[in-house]
Amino acid sequence: MLAYFKQNHITQQNLADSIDRSVNTVWNKLHGRSKWSVVEVQKLHDDFGVPTQYFFRD
């Protein structure tokens, strides 16, 4: 997932702004310290075209 964001020039600040969370919260989510909500996943998909399956890999 990190590679997708880097490849598409999507910053953690972009993600944080999209889901109305802090950059620190986004970092925790990106590194598996907290989970993404369905609403957050849908918002990131809508705003940036992120494939939803990226959020549900083991």
mmCIF file of C-alpha atoms in Angstrom:
data_model
loop_
_atom_site.group_PDB
_atom_site.id
_atom_site.type_symbol
_atom_site.label_atom_id
_atom_site.label_comp_id
_atom_site.label_asym_id
_atom_site.label_seq_id
_atom_site.Cartn_x
_atom_site.Cartn_y
_atom_site.Cartn_z
ATOM 1 C CA MET A 1 0.000 0.000 0.000
ATOM 2 C CA LEU A 2 2.849 2.400 0.810
ATOM 3 C CA ALA A 3 4.270 1.812 -2.663
ATOM 4 C CA TYR A 4 0.918 2.748 -4.212
ATOM 5 C CA PHE A 5 0.848 6.046 -2.353
ATOM 6 C CA LYS A 6 4.456 6.840 -3.228
ATOM 7 C CA GLN A 7 3.946 5.914 -6.884
ATOM 8 C CA ASN A 8 0.909 8.176 -7.078
ATOM 9 C CA HIS A 9 2.488 11.059 -5.115
ATOM 10 C CA ILE A 10 -0.083 10.793 -2.326
ATOM 11 C CA THR A 11 1.326 12.064 0.960
ATOM 12 C CA GLN A 12 0.340 11.133 4.472
ATOM 13 C CA GLN A 13 -0.956 14.695 4.786
ATOM 14 C CA ASN A 14 -3.193 14.108 1.743
ATOM 15 C CA LEU A 15 -4.548 10.961 3.390
ATOM 16 C CA ALA A 16 -5.032 12.688 6.741
ATOM 17 C CA ASP A 17 -6.912 15.563 5.123
ATOM 18 C CA SER A 18 -9.123 13.155 3.194
ATOM 19 C CA ILE A 19 -10.237 11.178 6.233
ATOM 20 C CA ASP A 20 -10.117 14.106 8.689
ATOM 21 C CA ARG A 21 -7.484 12.522 10.909
ATOM 22 C CA SER A 22 -3.987 13.529 12.021
ATOM 23 C CA VAL A 23 -0.854 12.560 10.125
ATOM 24 C CA ASN A 24 0.183 10.571 13.213
ATOM 25 C CA THR A 25 -3.053 8.564 13.060
ATOM 26 C CA VAL A 26 -2.506 7.881 9.357
ATOM 27 C CA TRP A 27 1.069 6.731 10.078
ATOM 28 C CA ASN A 28 -0.267 4.314 12.714
ATOM 29 C CA LYS A 29 -2.819 2.947 10.257
ATOM 30 C CA LEU A 30 -0.240 2.573 7.474
ATOM 31 C CA HIS A 31 2.043 0.640 9.812
ATOM 32 C CA GLY A 32 -0.658 -1.650 11.207
ATOM 33 C CA ARG A 33 -0.878 -0.090 14.646
ATOM 34 C CA SER A 34 -4.543 0.696 14.152
ATOM 35 C CA LYS A 35 -7.176 -0.424 11.683
ATOM 36 C CA TRP A 36 -8.835 1.446 8.862
ATOM 37 C CA SER A 37 -12.593 1.916 9.162
ATOM 38 C CA VAL A 38 -14.853 1.039 6.255
ATOM 39 C CA VAL A 39 -15.752 4.734 5.928
ATOM 40 C CA GLU A 40 -12.048 5.697 5.731
ATOM 41 C CA VAL A 41 -11.327 3.022 3.127
ATOM 42 C CA GLN A 42 -14.267 4.174 1.012
ATOM 43 C CA LYS A 43 -13.200 7.817 1.300
ATOM 44 C CA LEU A 44 -9.624 7.042 0.192
ATOM 45 C CA HIS A 45 -10.967 4.966 -2.676
ATOM 46 C CA ASP A 46 -13.268 7.789 -3.755
ATOM 47 C CA ASP A 47 -10.654 10.554 -3.386
ATOM 48 C CA PHE A 48 -7.533 8.789 -4.676
ATOM 49 C CA GLY A 49 -8.685 5.628 -6.432
ATOM 50 C CA VAL A 50 -6.944 3.382 -3.916
ATOM 51 C CA PRO A 51 -8.043 -0.221 -4.542
ATOM 52 C CA THR A 52 -10.020 -1.291 -1.475
ATOM 53 C CA GLN A 53 -8.343 -4.713 -1.363
ATOM 54 C CA TYR A 54 -5.084 -2.983 -0.325
ATOM 55 C CA PHE A 55 -6.634 -2.366 3.074
ATOM 56 C CA PHE A 56 -7.676 -5.962 3.707
ATOM 57 C CA ARG A 57 -4.505 -7.925 3.017
ATOM 58 C CA ASP A 58 -2.984 -10.041 5.755
#
